Amino acid sequence: MHKKVAVILSGCGVFDGAELHESVIALLRLDQRGAQVQCFAPNIAQLHVINHLTGEEMPETRNVLVESARIARGNIKDVREAKAEDFDALIVPGGFGAAKNLSDFAINGANCSVQPDVLALAQAFAAAGKPVGLICIAPALAARIYGEGVICTIGNDEGTAAALEQMGASHEECVVSEVVEDAQRKLVTTPAYMLAQSIGEAAAGINKLVDRVLELASHA
């Protein structure tokens, strides 16, 4: 039986939204493994808009759901419509959108909060014992979702790892091609572009994450 997987996107573009490569790699691997996927995003304004050519902030506003629709080819819903009971697993790609739109980790670090609709959905998956995969910087959400002691990785960046531990997470260093699993919570994380120097390097860990999340979903 095909597994149903919810994917939360956070915009479109590494500096102010979902990381394109990470999102597409995850969606491709899910498709290759026969999963049925529905993308979601919060229907909110982005923190800001970055010119990806120059790195400078632009004097405009964009909507996270509308921008995420670019990646999902229009097949996307407001995260408020998502129900954990309709899915077997949840995956959240990285990109600064995870730290700027799905949460305010980029601004407030260890004192961050998660966007309420995103938090409610992720916590529903956690409460139901369903597997979750967090990619790149998205594990910054882990402690808010699962609470004290959750095991996760963002690779080996000391400052980010320290912030995660301050929030209550237990950080494990991890190479780009591998994953870290919290077996008790069925949480799988991988560094992706926190460490990756190429799309191939990012894919190595993301593919393992998707495979493991689907494997855990099969055991449920």
mmCIF file of the C-alpha atoms, coordinates in Angstrom:
data_MODEL
# 
_entry.id   MODEL 
# 
loop_
_atom_site.group_PDB 
_atom_site.id 
_atom_site.type_symbol 
_atom_site.label_atom_id 
_atom_site.label_alt_id 
_atom_site.label_comp_id 
_atom_site.label_asym_id 
_atom_site.label_entity_id 
_atom_site.label_seq_id 
_atom_site.pdbx_PDB_ins_code 
_atom_site.Cartn_x 
_atom_site.Cartn_y 
_atom_site.Cartn_z 
_atom_site.occupancy 
_atom_site.B_iso_or_equiv 
_atom_site.pdbx_formal_charge 
_atom_site.auth_seq_id 
_atom_site.auth_comp_id 
_atom_site.auth_asym_id 
_atom_site.auth_atom_id 
_atom_site.pdbx_PDB_model_num 
ATOM 1   C CA . MET A 1 1   ? 0.000  0.000  0.000  1.00 0.00 ? 1   MET A CA 1 
ATOM 2   C CA . HIS A 1 2   ? 1.333  3.412  -0.993 1.00 0.00 ? 2   HIS A CA 1 
ATOM 3   C CA . LYS A 1 3   ? 2.271  5.632  1.922  1.00 0.00 ? 3   LYS A CA 1 
ATOM 4   C CA . LYS A 1 4   ? 0.781  9.104  2.134  1.00 0.00 ? 4   LYS A CA 1 
ATOM 5   C CA . VAL A 1 5   ? 3.286  11.820 3.009  1.00 0.00 ? 5   VAL A CA 1 
ATOM 6   C CA . ALA A 1 6   ? 2.699  15.481 3.857  1.00 0.00 ? 6   ALA A CA 1 
ATOM 7   C CA . VAL A 1 7   ? 5.481  17.894 2.867  1.00 0.00 ? 7   VAL A CA 1 
ATOM 8   C CA . ILE A 1 8   ? 5.618  21.386 4.383  1.00 0.00 ? 8   ILE A CA 1 
ATOM 9   C CA . LEU A 1 9   ? 7.260  24.032 2.196  1.00 0.00 ? 9   LEU A CA 1 
ATOM 10  C CA . SER A 1 10  ? 8.316  27.487 3.393  1.00 0.00 ? 10  SER A CA 1 
ATOM 11  C CA . GLY A 1 11  ? 8.433  29.600 0.245  1.00 0.00 ? 11  GLY A CA 1 
ATOM 12  C CA . CYS A 1 12  ? 10.652 29.363 -2.824 1.00 0.00 ? 12  CYS A CA 1 
ATOM 13  C CA . GLY A 1 13  ? 14.385 30.068 -2.631 1.00 0.00 ? 13  GLY A CA 1 
ATOM 14  C CA . VAL A 1 14  ? 17.169 29.232 -0.209 1.00 0.00 ? 14  VAL A CA 1 
ATOM 15  C CA . PHE A 1 15  ? 17.581 32.690 1.356  1.00 0.00 ? 15  PHE A CA 1 
ATOM 16  C CA . ASP A 1 16  ? 13.928 33.463 2.124  1.00 0.00 ? 16  ASP A CA 1 
ATOM 17  C CA . GLY A 1 17  ? 11.980 30.252 1.526  1.00 0.00 ? 17  GLY A CA 1 
ATOM 18  C CA . ALA A 1 18  ? 12.308 26.522 0.963  1.00 0.00 ? 18  ALA A CA 1 
ATOM 19  C CA . GLU A 1 19  ? 15.611 25.325 -0.500 1.00 0.00 ? 19  GLU A CA 1 
ATOM 20  C CA . LEU A 1 20  ? 14.800 24.327 -4.082 1.00 0.00 ? 20  LEU A CA 1 
ATOM 21  C CA . HIS A 1 21  ? 17.237 21.443 -4.423 1.00 0.00 ? 21  HIS A CA 1 
ATOM 22  C CA . GLU A 1 22  ? 16.288 19.926 -1.065 1.00 0.00 ? 22  GLU A CA 1 
ATOM 23  C CA . SER A 1 23  ? 12.579 20.222 -1.838 1.00 0.00 ? 23  SER A CA 1 
ATOM 24  C CA . VAL A 1 24  ? 12.858 18.701 -5.314 1.00 0.00 ? 24  VAL A CA 1 
ATOM 25  C CA . ILE A 1 25  ? 15.196 15.898 -4.195 1.00 0.00 ? 25  ILE A CA 1 
ATOM 26  C CA . ALA A 1 26  ? 12.778 14.953 -1.409 1.00 0.00 ? 26  ALA A CA 1 
ATOM 27  C CA . LEU A 1 27  ? 9.758  15.095 -3.722 1.00 0.00 ? 27  LEU A CA 1 
ATOM 28  C CA . LEU A 1 28  ? 11.586 13.091 -6.399 1.00 0.00 ? 28  LEU A CA 1 
ATOM 29  C CA . ARG A 1 29  ? 12.642 10.383 -3.954 1.00 0.00 ? 29  ARG A CA 1 
ATOM 30  C CA . LEU A 1 30  ? 9.134  10.148 -2.525 1.00 0.00 ? 30  LEU A CA 1 
ATOM 31  C CA . ASP A 1 31  ? 7.754  9.706  -6.045 1.00 0.00 ? 31  ASP A CA 1 
ATOM 32  C CA . GLN A 1 32  ? 10.393 7.104  -6.907 1.00 0.00 ? 32  GLN A CA 1 
ATOM 33  C CA . ARG A 1 33  ? 9.395  5.152  -3.812 1.00 0.00 ? 33  ARG A CA 1 
ATOM 34  C CA . GLY A 1 34  ? 5.712  5.220  -4.763 1.00 0.00 ? 34  GLY A CA 1 
ATOM 35  C CA . ALA A 1 35  ? 4.542  7.577  -2.018 1.00 0.00 ? 35  ALA A CA 1 
ATOM 36  C CA . GLN A 1 36  ? 1.456  9.740  -2.421 1.00 0.00 ? 36  GLN A CA 1 
ATOM 37  C CA . VAL A 1 37  ? 2.475  13.306 -1.600 1.00 0.00 ? 37  VAL A CA 1 
ATOM 38  C CA . GLN A 1 38  ? 0.550  16.435 -0.684 1.00 0.00 ? 38  GLN A CA 1 
ATOM 39  C CA . CYS A 1 39  ? 2.450  19.685 -0.220 1.00 0.00 ? 39  CYS A CA 1 
ATOM 40  C CA . PHE A 1 40  ? 1.357  22.277 2.324  1.00 0.00 ? 40  PHE A CA 1 
ATOM 41  C CA . ALA A 1 41  ? 2.540  25.741 3.384  1.00 0.00 ? 41  ALA A CA 1 
ATOM 42  C CA . PRO A 1 42  ? 1.339  28.394 5.814  1.00 0.00 ? 42  PRO A CA 1 
ATOM 43  C CA . ASN A 1 43  ? -0.787 31.115 4.228  1.00 0.00 ? 43  ASN A CA 1 
ATOM 44  C CA . ILE A 1 44  ? 1.262  33.975 5.696  1.00 0.00 ? 44  ILE A CA 1 
ATOM 45  C CA . ALA A 1 45  ? 3.591  36.741 4.520  1.00 0.00 ? 45  ALA A CA 1 
ATOM 46  C CA . GLN A 1 46  ? 7.288  35.901 4.235  1.00 0.00 ? 46  GLN A CA 1 
ATOM 47  C CA . LEU A 1 47  ? 9.581  37.511 6.787  1.00 0.00 ? 47  LEU A CA 1 
ATOM 48  C CA . HIS A 1 48  ? 11.183 39.371 3.888  1.00 0.00 ? 48  HIS A CA 1 
ATOM 49  C CA . VAL A 1 49  ? 12.146 38.918 0.227  1.00 0.00 ? 49  VAL A CA 1 
ATOM 50  C CA . ILE A 1 50  ? 15.770 38.385 -0.795 1.00 0.00 ? 50  ILE A CA 1 
ATOM 51  C CA . ASN A 1 51  ? 17.213 39.029 -4.259 1.00 0.00 ? 51  ASN A CA 1 
ATOM 52  C CA . HIS A 1 52  ? 18.929 35.689 -4.860 1.00 0.00 ? 52  HIS A CA 1 
ATOM 53  C CA . LEU A 1 53  ? 21.279 37.268 -7.416 1.00 0.00 ? 53  LEU A CA 1 
ATOM 54  C CA . THR A 1 54  ? 22.685 39.950 -5.106 1.00 0.00 ? 54  THR A CA 1 
ATOM 55  C CA . GLY A 1 55  ? 21.736 38.691 -1.634 1.00 0.00 ? 55  GLY A CA 1 
ATOM 56  C CA . GLU A 1 56  ? 20.087 42.029 -0.863 1.00 0.00 ? 56  GLU A CA 1 
ATOM 57  C CA . GLU A 1 57  ? 16.668 42.508 0.681  1.00 0.00 ? 57  GLU A CA 1 
ATOM 58  C CA . MET A 1 58  ? 13.986 43.711 -1.735 1.00 0.00 ? 58  MET A CA 1 
ATOM 59  C CA . PRO A 1 59  ? 11.252 46.293 -0.957 1.00 0.00 ? 59  PRO A CA 1 
ATOM 60  C CA . GLU A 1 60  ? 8.304  43.958 -1.531 1.00 0.00 ? 60  GLU A CA 1 
ATOM 61  C CA . THR A 1 61  ? 6.191  41.332 0.208  1.00 0.00 ? 61  THR A CA 1 
ATOM 62  C CA . ARG A 1 62  ? 5.404  37.780 -0.851 1.00 0.00 ? 62  ARG A CA 1 
ATOM 63  C CA . ASN A 1 63  ? 3.120  35.078 0.481  1.00 0.00 ? 63  ASN A CA 1 
ATOM 64  C CA . VAL A 1 64  ? 4.641  31.793 1.675  1.00 0.00 ? 64  VAL A CA 1 
ATOM 65  C CA . LEU A 1 65  ? 1.815  29.640 0.274  1.00 0.00 ? 65  LEU A CA 1 
ATOM 66  C CA . VAL A 1 66  ? 1.838  31.420 -3.102 1.00 0.00 ? 66  VAL A CA 1 
ATOM 67  C CA . GLU A 1 67  ? 5.633  31.150 -3.412 1.00 0.00 ? 67  GLU A CA 1 
ATOM 68  C CA . SER A 1 68  ? 5.645  27.495 -2.307 1.00 0.00 ? 68  SER A CA 1 
ATOM 69  C CA . ALA A 1 69  ? 3.135  26.763 -5.086 1.00 0.00 ? 69  ALA A CA 1 
ATOM 70  C CA . ARG A 1 70  ? 5.995  27.374 -7.546 1.00 0.00 ? 70  ARG A CA 1 
ATOM 71  C CA . ILE A 1 71  ? 7.777  24.265 -6.265 1.00 0.00 ? 71  ILE A CA 1 
ATOM 72  C CA . ALA A 1 72  ? 4.604  22.193 -5.997 1.00 0.00 ? 72  ALA A CA 1 
ATOM 73  C CA . ARG A 1 73  ? 3.476  23.145 -9.525 1.00 0.00 ? 73  ARG A CA 1 
ATOM 74  C CA . GLY A 1 74  ? 0.321  24.597 -7.991 1.00 0.00 ? 74  GLY A CA 1 
ATOM 75  C CA . ASN A 1 75  ? -0.669 21.399 -6.173 1.00 0.00 ? 75  ASN A CA 1 
ATOM 76  C CA . ILE A 1 76  ? -0.460 22.759 -2.649 1.00 0.00 ? 76  ILE A CA 1 
ATOM 77  C CA . LYS A 1 77  ? -2.811 23.530 0.237  1.00 0.00 ? 77  LYS A CA 1 
ATOM 78  C CA . ASP A 1 78  ? -2.889 25.790 3.276  1.00 0.00 ? 78  ASP A CA 1 
ATOM 79  C CA . VAL A 1 79  ? -1.238 23.938 6.150  1.00 0.00 ? 79  VAL A CA 1 
ATOM 80  C CA . ARG A 1 80  ? -4.388 24.578 8.194  1.00 0.00 ? 80  ARG A CA 1 
ATOM 81  C CA . GLU A 1 81  ? -6.171 22.077 5.939  1.00 0.00 ? 81  GLU A CA 1 
ATOM 82  C CA . ALA A 1 82  ? -3.718 19.287 6.801  1.00 0.00 ? 82  ALA A CA 1 
ATOM 83  C CA . LYS A 1 83  ? -4.733 16.559 9.227  1.00 0.00 ? 83  LYS A CA 1 
ATOM 84  C CA . ALA A 1 84  ? -2.145 14.150 10.607 1.00 0.00 ? 84  ALA A CA 1 
ATOM 85  C CA . GLU A 1 85  ? -4.642 11.291 10.530 1.00 0.00 ? 85  GLU A CA 1 
ATOM 86  C CA . ASP A 1 86  ? -4.768 11.535 6.716  1.00 0.00 ? 86  ASP A CA 1 
ATOM 87  C CA . PHE A 1 87  ? -1.034 10.833 6.346  1.00 0.00 ? 87  PHE A CA 1 
ATOM 88  C CA . ASP A 1 88  ? 1.595  8.265  7.306  1.00 0.00 ? 88  ASP A CA 1 
ATOM 89  C CA . ALA A 1 89  ? 4.539  10.665 7.614  1.00 0.00 ? 89  ALA A CA 1 
ATOM 90  C CA . LEU A 1 90  ? 5.686  14.293 7.441  1.00 0.00 ? 90  LEU A CA 1 
ATOM 91  C CA . ILE A 1 91  ? 8.784  15.769 5.772  1.00 0.00 ? 91  ILE A CA 1 
ATOM 92  C CA . VAL A 1 92  ? 10.030 19.363 6.006  1.00 0.00 ? 92  VAL A CA 1 
ATOM 93  C CA . PRO A 1 93  ? 12.815 20.530 3.636  1.00 0.00 ? 93  PRO A CA 1 
ATOM 94  C CA . GLY A 1 94  ? 15.220 23.237 4.769  1.00 0.00 ? 94  GLY A CA 1 
ATOM 95  C CA . GLY A 1 95  ? 16.202 26.614 3.407  1.00 0.00 ? 95  GLY A CA 1 
ATOM 96  C CA . PHE A 1 96  ? 16.052 29.832 5.419  1.00 0.00 ? 96  PHE A CA 1 
ATOM 97  C CA . GLY A 1 97  ? 12.262 29.715 5.085  1.00 0.00 ? 97  GLY A CA 1 
ATOM 98  C CA . ALA A 1 98  ? 12.231 27.055 7.813  1.00 0.00 ? 98  ALA A CA 1 
ATOM 99  C CA . ALA A 1 99  ? 14.044 29.503 10.097 1.00 0.00 ? 99  ALA A CA 1 
ATOM 100 C CA . LYS A 1 100 ? 12.265 32.674 8.895  1.00 0.00 ? 100 LYS A CA 1 
ATOM 101 C CA . ASN A 1 101 ? 8.724  31.651 7.905  1.00 0.00 ? 101 ASN A CA 1 
ATOM 102 C CA . LEU A 1 102 ? 7.980  28.316 9.600  1.00 0.00 ? 102 LEU A CA 1 
ATOM 103 C CA . SER A 1 103 ? 9.678  29.688 12.719 1.00 0.00 ? 103 SER A CA 1 
ATOM 104 C CA . ASP A 1 104 ? 11.617 32.761 13.823 1.00 0.00 ? 104 ASP A CA 1 
ATOM 105 C CA . PHE A 1 105 ? 14.804 30.815 14.591 1.00 0.00 ? 105 PHE A CA 1 
ATOM 106 C CA . ALA A 1 106 ? 16.829 33.064 12.245 1.00 0.00 ? 106 ALA A CA 1 
ATOM 107 C CA . ILE A 1 107 ? 15.845 36.065 14.381 1.00 0.00 ? 107 ILE A CA 1 
ATOM 108 C CA . ASN A 1 108 ? 15.486 34.723 17.913 1.00 0.00 ? 108 ASN A CA 1 
ATOM 109 C CA . GLY A 1 109 ? 17.693 31.617 17.940 1.00 0.00 ? 109 GLY A CA 1 
ATOM 110 C CA . ALA A 1 110 ? 17.140 29.476 21.027 1.00 0.00 ? 110 ALA A CA 1 
ATOM 111 C CA . ASN A 1 111 ? 14.232 31.719 22.074 1.00 0.00 ? 111 ASN A CA 1 
ATOM 112 C CA . CYS A 1 112 ? 12.366 31.041 18.843 1.00 0.00 ? 112 CYS A CA 1 
ATOM 113 C CA . SER A 1 113 ? 8.769  29.999 18.361 1.00 0.00 ? 113 SER A CA 1 
ATOM 114 C CA . VAL A 1 114 ? 7.244  27.931 15.556 1.00 0.00 ? 114 VAL A CA 1 
ATOM 115 C CA . GLN A 1 115 ? 4.423  29.230 13.339 1.00 0.00 ? 115 GLN A CA 1 
ATOM 116 C CA . PRO A 1 116 ? 1.283  28.000 15.170 1.00 0.00 ? 116 PRO A CA 1 
ATOM 117 C CA . ASP A 1 117 ? -0.341 26.065 12.300 1.00 0.00 ? 117 ASP A CA 1 
ATOM 118 C CA . VAL A 1 118 ? 2.928  24.333 11.429 1.00 0.00 ? 118 VAL A CA 1 
ATOM 119 C CA . LEU A 1 119 ? 3.587  23.506 15.073 1.00 0.00 ? 119 LEU A CA 1 
ATOM 120 C CA . ALA A 1 120 ? 0.095  22.106 15.591 1.00 0.00 ? 120 ALA A CA 1 
ATOM 121 C CA . LEU A 1 121 ? 0.420  19.801 12.576 1.00 0.00 ? 121 LEU A CA 1 
ATOM 122 C CA . ALA A 1 122 ? 3.917  18.595 13.440 1.00 0.00 ? 122 ALA A CA 1 
ATOM 123 C CA . GLN A 1 123 ? 2.925  17.950 17.044 1.00 0.00 ? 123 GLN A CA 1 
ATOM 124 C CA . ALA A 1 124 ? -0.072 15.952 15.838 1.00 0.00 ? 124 ALA A CA 1 
ATOM 125 C CA . PHE A 1 125 ? 2.271  13.682 13.858 1.00 0.00 ? 125 PHE A CA 1 
ATOM 126 C CA . ALA A 1 126 ? 4.505  13.359 16.918 1.00 0.00 ? 126 ALA A CA 1 
ATOM 127 C CA . ALA A 1 127 ? 1.570  12.566 19.217 1.00 0.00 ? 127 ALA A CA 1 
ATOM 128 C CA . ALA A 1 128 ? 0.348  9.894  16.801 1.00 0.00 ? 128 ALA A CA 1 
ATOM 129 C CA . GLY A 1 129 ? 3.803  8.268  16.713 1.00 0.00 ? 129 GLY A CA 1 
ATOM 130 C CA . LYS A 1 130 ? 4.124  8.891  12.990 1.00 0.00 ? 130 LYS A CA 1 
ATOM 131 C CA . PRO A 1 131 ? 7.596  9.414  11.457 1.00 0.00 ? 131 PRO A CA 1 
ATOM 132 C CA . VAL A 1 132 ? 8.862  12.900 10.654 1.00 0.00 ? 132 VAL A CA 1 
ATOM 133 C CA . GLY A 1 133 ? 11.856 13.913 8.519  1.00 0.00 ? 133 GLY A CA 1 
ATOM 134 C CA . LEU A 1 134 ? 13.490 17.311 9.032  1.00 0.00 ? 134 LEU A CA 1 
ATOM 135 C CA . ILE A 1 135 ? 16.118 18.436 6.514  1.00 0.00 ? 135 ILE A CA 1 
ATOM 136 C CA . CYS A 1 136 ? 18.976 20.971 6.758  1.00 0.00 ? 136 CYS A CA 1 
ATOM 137 C CA . ILE A 1 137 ? 18.017 23.769 9.221  1.00 0.00 ? 137 ILE A CA 1 
ATOM 138 C CA . ALA A 1 138 ? 14.474 22.401 9.746  1.00 0.00 ? 138 ALA A CA 1 
ATOM 139 C CA . PRO A 1 139 ? 15.676 20.405 12.823 1.00 0.00 ? 139 PRO A CA 1 
ATOM 140 C CA . ALA A 1 140 ? 15.677 23.805 14.565 1.00 0.00 ? 140 ALA A CA 1 
ATOM 141 C CA . LEU A 1 141 ? 11.956 23.059 14.981 1.00 0.00 ? 141 LEU A CA 1 
ATOM 142 C CA . ALA A 1 142 ? 12.554 19.692 16.674 1.00 0.00 ? 142 ALA A CA 1 
ATOM 143 C CA . ALA A 1 143 ? 12.728 20.796 20.306 1.00 0.00 ? 143 ALA A CA 1 
ATOM 144 C CA . ARG A 1 144 ? 9.556  22.839 19.953 1.00 0.00 ? 144 ARG A CA 1 
ATOM 145 C CA . ILE A 1 145 ? 7.759  19.874 18.376 1.00 0.00 ? 145 ILE A CA 1 
ATOM 146 C CA . TYR A 1 146 ? 9.008  17.076 20.629 1.00 0.00 ? 146 TYR A CA 1 
ATOM 147 C CA . GLY A 1 147 ? 10.286 18.776 23.763 1.00 0.00 ? 147 GLY A CA 1 
ATOM 148 C CA . GLU A 1 148 ? 13.317 18.076 25.912 1.00 0.00 ? 148 GLU A CA 1 
ATOM 149 C CA . GLY A 1 149 ? 15.803 15.410 24.846 1.00 0.00 ? 149 GLY A CA 1 
ATOM 150 C CA . VAL A 1 150 ? 14.868 15.030 21.185 1.00 0.00 ? 150 VAL A CA 1 
ATOM 151 C CA . ILE A 1 151 ? 17.842 13.736 19.147 1.00 0.00 ? 151 ILE A CA 1 
ATOM 152 C CA . CYS A 1 152 ? 18.613 15.502 15.870 1.00 0.00 ? 152 CYS A CA 1 
ATOM 153 C CA . THR A 1 153 ? 21.369 16.936 13.670 1.00 0.00 ? 153 THR A CA 1 
ATOM 154 C CA . ILE A 1 154 ? 22.148 19.981 11.561 1.00 0.00 ? 154 ILE A CA 1 
ATOM 155 C CA . GLY A 1 155 ? 25.614 18.617 10.719 1.00 0.00 ? 155 GLY A CA 1 
ATOM 156 C CA . ASN A 1 156 ? 28.457 20.168 12.700 1.00 0.00 ? 156 ASN A CA 1 
ATOM 157 C CA . ASP A 1 157 ? 27.932 23.937 12.888 1.00 0.00 ? 157 ASP A CA 1 
ATOM 158 C CA . GLU A 1 158 ? 28.827 24.691 16.510 1.00 0.00 ? 158 GLU A CA 1 
ATOM 159 C CA . GLY A 1 159 ? 26.754 27.849 16.930 1.00 0.00 ? 159 GLY A CA 1 
ATOM 160 C CA . THR A 1 160 ? 23.569 26.333 15.498 1.00 0.00 ? 160 THR A CA 1 
ATOM 161 C CA . ALA A 1 161 ? 24.068 23.085 17.403 1.00 0.00 ? 161 ALA A CA 1 
ATOM 162 C CA . ALA A 1 162 ? 24.530 25.048 20.630 1.00 0.00 ? 162 ALA A CA 1 
ATOM 163 C CA . ALA A 1 163 ? 21.262 26.911 20.022 1.00 0.00 ? 163 ALA A CA 1 
ATOM 164 C CA . LEU A 1 164 ? 19.432 23.620 19.451 1.00 0.00 ? 164 LEU A CA 1 
ATOM 165 C CA . GLU A 1 165 ? 20.839 22.211 22.690 1.00 0.00 ? 165 GLU A CA 1 
ATOM 166 C CA . GLN A 1 166 ? 19.850 25.380 24.542 1.00 0.00 ? 166 GLN A CA 1 
ATOM 167 C CA . MET A 1 167 ? 16.302 24.715 23.336 1.00 0.00 ? 167 MET A CA 1 
ATOM 168 C CA . GLY A 1 168 ? 16.444 21.232 24.825 1.00 0.00 ? 168 GLY A CA 1 
ATOM 169 C CA . ALA A 1 169 ? 17.497 19.114 21.852 1.00 0.00 ? 169 ALA A CA 1 
ATOM 170 C CA . SER A 1 170 ? 20.331 16.601 21.961 1.00 0.00 ? 170 SER A CA 1 
ATOM 171 C CA . HIS A 1 171 ? 22.494 17.364 18.916 1.00 0.00 ? 171 HIS A CA 1 
ATOM 172 C CA . GLU A 1 172 ? 24.555 14.677 17.192 1.00 0.00 ? 172 GLU A CA 1 
ATOM 173 C CA . GLU A 1 173 ? 27.190 15.559 14.603 1.00 0.00 ? 173 GLU A CA 1 
ATOM 174 C CA . CYS A 1 174 ? 26.564 13.975 11.224 1.00 0.00 ? 174 CYS A CA 1 
ATOM 175 C CA . VAL A 1 175 ? 28.257 13.888 7.828  1.00 0.00 ? 175 VAL A CA 1 
ATOM 176 C CA . VAL A 1 176 ? 26.326 15.126 4.808  1.00 0.00 ? 176 VAL A CA 1 
ATOM 177 C CA . SER A 1 177 ? 25.622 11.664 3.401  1.00 0.00 ? 177 SER A CA 1 
ATOM 178 C CA . GLU A 1 178 ? 24.063 10.234 6.559  1.00 0.00 ? 178 GLU A CA 1 
ATOM 179 C CA . VAL A 1 179 ? 21.035 10.672 8.819  1.00 0.00 ? 179 VAL A CA 1 
ATOM 180 C CA . VAL A 1 180 ? 20.477 10.803 12.561 1.00 0.00 ? 180 VAL A CA 1 
ATOM 181 C CA . GLU A 1 181 ? 17.463 8.941  13.902 1.00 0.00 ? 181 GLU A CA 1 
ATOM 182 C CA . ASP A 1 182 ? 15.669 9.413  17.186 1.00 0.00 ? 182 ASP A CA 1 
ATOM 183 C CA . ALA A 1 183 ? 14.231 5.910  17.364 1.00 0.00 ? 183 ALA A CA 1 
ATOM 184 C CA . GLN A 1 184 ? 11.911 6.652  20.266 1.00 0.00 ? 184 GLN A CA 1 
ATOM 185 C CA . ARG A 1 185 ? 10.287 9.623  18.506 1.00 0.00 ? 185 ARG A CA 1 
ATOM 186 C CA . LYS A 1 186 ? 10.598 8.334  14.935 1.00 0.00 ? 186 LYS A CA 1 
ATOM 187 C CA . LEU A 1 187 ? 12.372 11.542 13.922 1.00 0.00 ? 187 LEU A CA 1 
ATOM 188 C CA . VAL A 1 188 ? 14.937 11.429 11.096 1.00 0.00 ? 188 VAL A CA 1 
ATOM 189 C CA . THR A 1 189 ? 17.227 14.389 10.324 1.00 0.00 ? 189 THR A CA 1 
ATOM 190 C CA . THR A 1 190 ? 20.025 15.048 7.810  1.00 0.00 ? 190 THR A CA 1 
ATOM 191 C CA . PRO A 1 191 ? 22.349 18.059 7.269  1.00 0.00 ? 191 PRO A CA 1 
ATOM 192 C CA . ALA A 1 192 ? 21.846 18.527 3.488  1.00 0.00 ? 192 ALA A CA 1 
ATOM 193 C CA . TYR A 1 193 ? 22.982 22.069 2.557  1.00 0.00 ? 193 TYR A CA 1 
ATOM 194 C CA . MET A 1 194 ? 24.100 22.813 6.114  1.00 0.00 ? 194 MET A CA 1 
ATOM 195 C CA . LEU A 1 195 ? 27.135 20.843 4.871  1.00 0.00 ? 195 LEU A CA 1 
ATOM 196 C CA . ALA A 1 196 ? 26.605 19.921 1.219  1.00 0.00 ? 196 ALA A CA 1 
ATOM 197 C CA . GLN A 1 197 ? 28.958 21.400 -1.379 1.00 0.00 ? 197 GLN A CA 1 
ATOM 198 C CA . SER A 1 198 ? 26.909 20.082 -4.305 1.00 0.00 ? 198 SER A CA 1 
ATOM 199 C CA . ILE A 1 199 ? 23.422 18.889 -5.181 1.00 0.00 ? 199 ILE A CA 1 
ATOM 200 C CA . GLY A 1 200 ? 24.758 15.318 -5.291 1.00 0.00 ? 200 GLY A CA 1 
ATOM 201 C CA . GLU A 1 201 ? 26.034 15.550 -1.728 1.00 0.00 ? 201 GLU A CA 1 
ATOM 202 C CA . ALA A 1 202 ? 22.695 16.942 -0.565 1.00 0.00 ? 202 ALA A CA 1 
ATOM 203 C CA . ALA A 1 203 ? 20.847 14.134 -2.352 1.00 0.00 ? 203 ALA A CA 1 
ATOM 204 C CA . ALA A 1 204 ? 22.850 11.394 -0.633 1.00 0.00 ? 204 ALA A CA 1 
ATOM 205 C CA . GLY A 1 205 ? 21.521 12.243 2.817  1.00 0.00 ? 205 GLY A CA 1 
ATOM 206 C CA . ILE A 1 206 ? 18.052 13.325 1.709  1.00 0.00 ? 206 ILE A CA 1 
ATOM 207 C CA . ASN A 1 207 ? 17.467 10.065 -0.151 1.00 0.00 ? 207 ASN A CA 1 
ATOM 208 C CA . LYS A 1 208 ? 18.434 8.124  2.978  1.00 0.00 ? 208 LYS A CA 1 
ATOM 209 C CA . LEU A 1 209 ? 16.108 10.283 5.064  1.00 0.00 ? 209 LEU A CA 1 
ATOM 210 C CA . VAL A 1 210 ? 13.148 9.694  2.741  1.00 0.00 ? 210 VAL A CA 1 
ATOM 211 C CA . ASP A 1 211 ? 13.853 5.965  2.578  1.00 0.00 ? 211 ASP A CA 1 
ATOM 212 C CA . ARG A 1 212 ? 14.065 5.690  6.369  1.00 0.00 ? 212 ARG A CA 1 
ATOM 213 C CA . VAL A 1 213 ? 10.922 7.764  6.966  1.00 0.00 ? 213 VAL A CA 1 
ATOM 214 C CA . LEU A 1 214 ? 8.984  5.502  4.586  1.00 0.00 ? 214 LEU A CA 1 
ATOM 215 C CA . GLU A 1 215 ? 10.454 2.413  6.247  1.00 0.00 ? 215 GLU A CA 1 
ATOM 216 C CA . LEU A 1 216 ? 9.341  3.651  9.662  1.00 0.00 ? 216 LEU A CA 1 
ATOM 217 C CA . ALA A 1 217 ? 5.885  4.408  8.255  1.00 0.00 ? 217 ALA A CA 1 
ATOM 218 C CA . SER A 1 218 ? 5.659  0.828  6.992  1.00 0.00 ? 218 SER A CA 1 
ATOM 219 C CA . HIS A 1 219 ? 6.300  -0.515 10.494 1.00 0.00 ? 219 HIS A CA 1 
ATOM 220 C CA . ALA A 1 220 ? 3.548  1.554  12.057 1.00 0.00 ? 220 ALA A CA 1 
# 
